[in-house]
């Protein structure tokens, strides 16, 4: 079974970049709709979830950070790794991510054309902290190439 990444990303362009990057790294992804959906998917896929990527919304970031704090403290998942994608790098939003114990913050570049390369570099750095337990089955890789 492939390692899974939970994602919660509203912006379609950013989502397309993230999904393509995850696909190229041979990850499966599971989309999260809301807090209840997050808890359900963690319950179902817990053993195969590697980390969670969440897009922080500047209008509701406090609620998102509160959810992340709750996730890391109340559910016994203190070591669960989270990457936040932030559009507006205000001090308040970035420091809130740190307070919520988010493991990595990716600030979206102002120039849209830089997003793909900068996200891929950040994702590569982020993945270095995980053990290399991901098995790249040649048949599965060939199958994936044929569907694209």
mmCIF file of C-alpha atoms in Angstrom:
data_model
loop_
_atom_site.group_PDB
_atom_site.id
_atom_site.type_symbol
_atom_site.label_atom_id
_atom_site.label_comp_id
_atom_site.label_asym_id
_atom_site.label_seq_id
_atom_site.Cartn_x
_atom_site.Cartn_y
_atom_site.Cartn_z
ATOM 1 C CA UNK A 1 0.000 0.000 0.000
ATOM 2 C CA UNK A 2 1.384 3.407 -0.965
ATOM 3 C CA UNK A 3 2.022 6.041 1.638
ATOM 4 C CA UNK A 4 -0.794 8.573 1.803
ATOM 5 C CA UNK A 5 -0.743 12.311 2.297
ATOM 6 C CA UNK A 6 -3.783 14.109 3.638
ATOM 7 C CA UNK A 7 -4.467 17.376 1.857
ATOM 8 C CA UNK A 8 -6.768 20.280 2.532
ATOM 9 C CA UNK A 9 -6.231 22.844 -0.228
ATOM 10 C CA UNK A 10 -8.901 25.177 -1.629
ATOM 11 C CA UNK A 11 -6.940 27.075 -4.292
ATOM 12 C CA UNK A 12 -7.174 25.038 -7.495
ATOM 13 C CA UNK A 13 -3.851 26.124 -8.932
ATOM 14 C CA UNK A 14 -1.979 25.336 -5.727
ATOM 15 C CA UNK A 15 -3.866 22.050 -5.421
ATOM 16 C CA UNK A 16 -2.851 21.074 -8.966
ATOM 17 C CA UNK A 17 0.819 21.799 -8.206
ATOM 18 C CA UNK A 18 0.723 19.887 -4.911
ATOM 19 C CA UNK A 19 -1.101 16.878 -6.356
ATOM 20 C CA UNK A 20 1.236 16.643 -9.338
ATOM 21 C CA UNK A 21 4.251 16.863 -7.022
ATOM 22 C CA UNK A 22 2.872 14.143 -4.751
ATOM 23 C CA UNK A 23 2.056 11.941 -7.733
ATOM 24 C CA UNK A 24 5.594 12.344 -9.088
ATOM 25 C CA UNK A 25 6.920 11.251 -5.688
ATOM 26 C CA UNK A 26 4.675 8.145 -5.827
ATOM 27 C CA UNK A 27 2.357 9.208 -3.006
ATOM 28 C CA UNK A 28 -1.352 8.654 -2.848
ATOM 29 C CA UNK A 29 -3.400 11.512 -1.485
ATOM 30 C CA UNK A 30 -6.619 11.758 0.468
ATOM 31 C CA UNK A 31 -8.557 15.012 0.440
ATOM 32 C CA UNK A 32 -9.968 16.397 3.663
ATOM 33 C CA UNK A 33 -13.163 18.447 3.593
ATOM 34 C CA UNK A 34 -13.533 19.623 7.192
ATOM 35 C CA UNK A 35 -12.699 18.738 10.791
ATOM 36 C CA UNK A 36 -15.066 15.751 10.958
ATOM 37 C CA UNK A 37 -13.748 14.438 7.655
ATOM 38 C CA UNK A 38 -10.165 14.834 8.907
ATOM 39 C CA UNK A 39 -10.886 12.773 12.016
ATOM 40 C CA UNK A 40 -12.695 10.118 9.971
ATOM 41 C CA UNK A 41 -9.837 9.772 7.500
ATOM 42 C CA UNK A 42 -7.245 9.667 10.252
ATOM 43 C CA UNK A 43 -9.231 6.882 11.866
ATOM 44 C CA UNK A 44 -9.504 4.906 8.620
ATOM 45 C CA UNK A 45 -6.041 5.503 7.143
ATOM 46 C CA UNK A 46 -3.959 6.219 10.258
ATOM 47 C CA UNK A 47 -1.298 3.588 9.615
ATOM 48 C CA UNK A 48 -0.639 4.699 6.041
ATOM 49 C CA UNK A 49 -0.770 8.497 6.504
ATOM 50 C CA UNK A 50 2.683 10.027 6.255
ATOM 51 C CA UNK A 51 1.775 13.701 6.763
ATOM 52 C CA UNK A 52 -0.848 16.402 6.246
ATOM 53 C CA UNK A 53 -0.673 19.430 3.935
ATOM 54 C CA UNK A 54 -3.079 22.224 4.796
ATOM 55 C CA UNK A 55 -3.618 25.541 3.042
ATOM 56 C CA UNK A 56 -4.024 28.263 5.660
ATOM 57 C CA UNK A 57 -6.862 30.667 4.936
ATOM 58 C CA UNK A 58 -6.128 34.196 6.173
ATOM 59 C CA UNK A 59 -9.823 34.597 7.089
ATOM 60 C CA UNK A 60 -10.052 31.503 9.282
ATOM 61 C CA UNK A 61 -6.490 30.720 10.280
ATOM 62 C CA UNK A 62 -7.221 30.913 14.001
ATOM 63 C CA UNK A 63 -9.791 28.106 13.709
ATOM 64 C CA UNK A 64 -7.387 26.073 11.562
ATOM 65 C CA UNK A 65 -4.579 26.489 14.094
ATOM 66 C CA UNK A 66 -6.952 25.573 16.901
ATOM 67 C CA UNK A 67 -7.845 22.360 15.048
ATOM 68 C CA UNK A 68 -4.174 21.524 14.545
ATOM 69 C CA UNK A 69 -3.398 22.119 18.242
ATOM 70 C CA UNK A 70 -6.344 19.891 19.150
ATOM 71 C CA UNK A 71 -5.166 17.230 16.711
ATOM 72 C CA UNK A 72 -1.649 17.218 18.112
ATOM 73 C CA UNK A 73 -2.664 17.249 21.776
ATOM 74 C CA UNK A 74 -6.040 15.548 22.234
ATOM 75 C CA UNK A 75 -5.732 12.663 19.791
ATOM 76 C CA UNK A 76 -2.340 11.392 20.888
ATOM 77 C CA UNK A 77 -0.839 12.365 17.542
ATOM 78 C CA UNK A 78 1.777 14.784 18.825
ATOM 79 C CA UNK A 79 4.315 13.455 16.320
ATOM 80 C CA UNK A 80 1.944 13.801 13.361
ATOM 81 C CA UNK A 81 3.716 15.905 10.743
ATOM 82 C CA UNK A 82 1.974 18.896 9.159
ATOM 83 C CA UNK A 83 3.029 21.234 6.354
ATOM 84 C CA UNK A 84 1.152 24.527 6.039
ATOM 85 C CA UNK A 85 0.827 26.484 2.816
ATOM 86 C CA UNK A 86 0.455 30.184 3.568
ATOM 87 C CA UNK A 87 -0.397 32.902 1.040
ATOM 88 C CA UNK A 88 0.186 36.006 3.065
ATOM 89 C CA UNK A 89 3.245 35.778 5.211
ATOM 90 C CA UNK A 90 2.120 38.173 7.919
ATOM 91 C CA UNK A 91 3.909 37.823 11.234
ATOM 92 C CA UNK A 92 0.662 36.925 12.950
ATOM 93 C CA UNK A 93 -0.152 34.055 10.591
ATOM 94 C CA UNK A 94 3.387 32.648 10.455
ATOM 95 C CA UNK A 95 3.927 32.871 14.217
ATOM 96 C CA UNK A 96 0.509 31.261 14.706
ATOM 97 C CA UNK A 97 1.747 28.306 12.662
ATOM 98 C CA UNK A 98 4.736 27.992 14.963
ATOM 99 C CA UNK A 99 2.502 28.183 18.043
ATOM 100 C CA UNK A 100 0.264 25.470 16.565
ATOM 101 C CA UNK A 101 3.373 23.260 16.262
ATOM 102 C CA UNK A 102 3.154 23.036 12.485
ATOM 103 C CA UNK A 103 6.304 21.287 11.286
ATOM 104 C CA UNK A 104 6.915 23.221 8.086
ATOM 105 C CA UNK A 105 5.568 26.387 6.506
ATOM 106 C CA UNK A 106 5.625 26.992 2.770
ATOM 107 C CA UNK A 107 5.059 30.626 1.797
ATOM 108 C CA UNK A 108 3.458 30.909 -1.634
ATOM 109 C CA UNK A 109 5.677 33.014 -3.913
ATOM 110 C CA UNK A 110 4.179 36.198 -5.321
ATOM 111 C CA UNK A 111 5.016 35.131 -8.879
ATOM 112 C CA UNK A 112 2.761 32.252 -9.799
ATOM 113 C CA UNK A 113 5.287 30.749 -12.225
ATOM 114 C CA UNK A 114 7.713 30.148 -9.334
ATOM 115 C CA UNK A 115 5.254 28.043 -7.348
ATOM 116 C CA UNK A 116 5.939 24.646 -8.892
ATOM 117 C CA UNK A 117 9.729 24.718 -8.580
ATOM 118 C CA UNK A 118 9.753 26.262 -5.123
ATOM 119 C CA UNK A 119 7.142 23.800 -3.818
ATOM 120 C CA UNK A 120 9.024 20.826 -5.283
ATOM 121 C CA UNK A 121 12.245 21.974 -3.592
ATOM 122 C CA UNK A 122 10.456 22.463 -0.284
ATOM 123 C CA UNK A 123 8.712 19.094 -0.540
ATOM 124 C CA UNK A 124 12.021 17.348 -1.273
ATOM 125 C CA UNK A 125 13.556 18.933 1.826
ATOM 126 C CA UNK A 126 10.495 18.074 3.902
ATOM 127 C CA UNK A 127 10.532 14.418 2.819
ATOM 128 C CA UNK A 128 14.121 13.961 4.015
ATOM 129 C CA UNK A 129 12.904 13.770 7.589
ATOM 130 C CA UNK A 130 10.853 10.643 6.931
ATOM 131 C CA UNK A 131 12.312 7.144 6.818
ATOM 132 C CA UNK A 132 12.647 5.728 3.342
ATOM 133 C CA UNK A 133 10.046 3.013 3.856
ATOM 134 C CA UNK A 134 8.267 3.840 0.642
ATOM 135 C CA UNK A 135 8.678 0.913 -1.687
ATOM 136 C CA UNK A 136 8.656 1.803 -5.363
ATOM 137 C CA UNK A 137 7.157 -1.260 -6.959
ATOM 138 C CA UNK A 138 8.225 -1.137 -10.659
ATOM 139 C CA UNK A 139 4.888 -2.552 -11.819
ATOM 140 C CA UNK A 140 2.962 0.128 -9.919
ATOM 141 C CA UNK A 141 5.187 2.903 -11.279
ATOM 142 C CA UNK A 142 4.679 1.626 -14.831
ATOM 143 C CA UNK A 143 0.939 1.445 -14.263
ATOM 144 C CA UNK A 144 0.869 5.054 -13.041
ATOM 145 C CA UNK A 145 2.836 6.220 -16.096
ATOM 146 C CA UNK A 146 0.275 4.597 -18.362
ATOM 147 C CA UNK A 147 -2.637 6.471 -16.839
ATOM 148 C CA UNK A 148 -1.089 9.890 -17.181
#
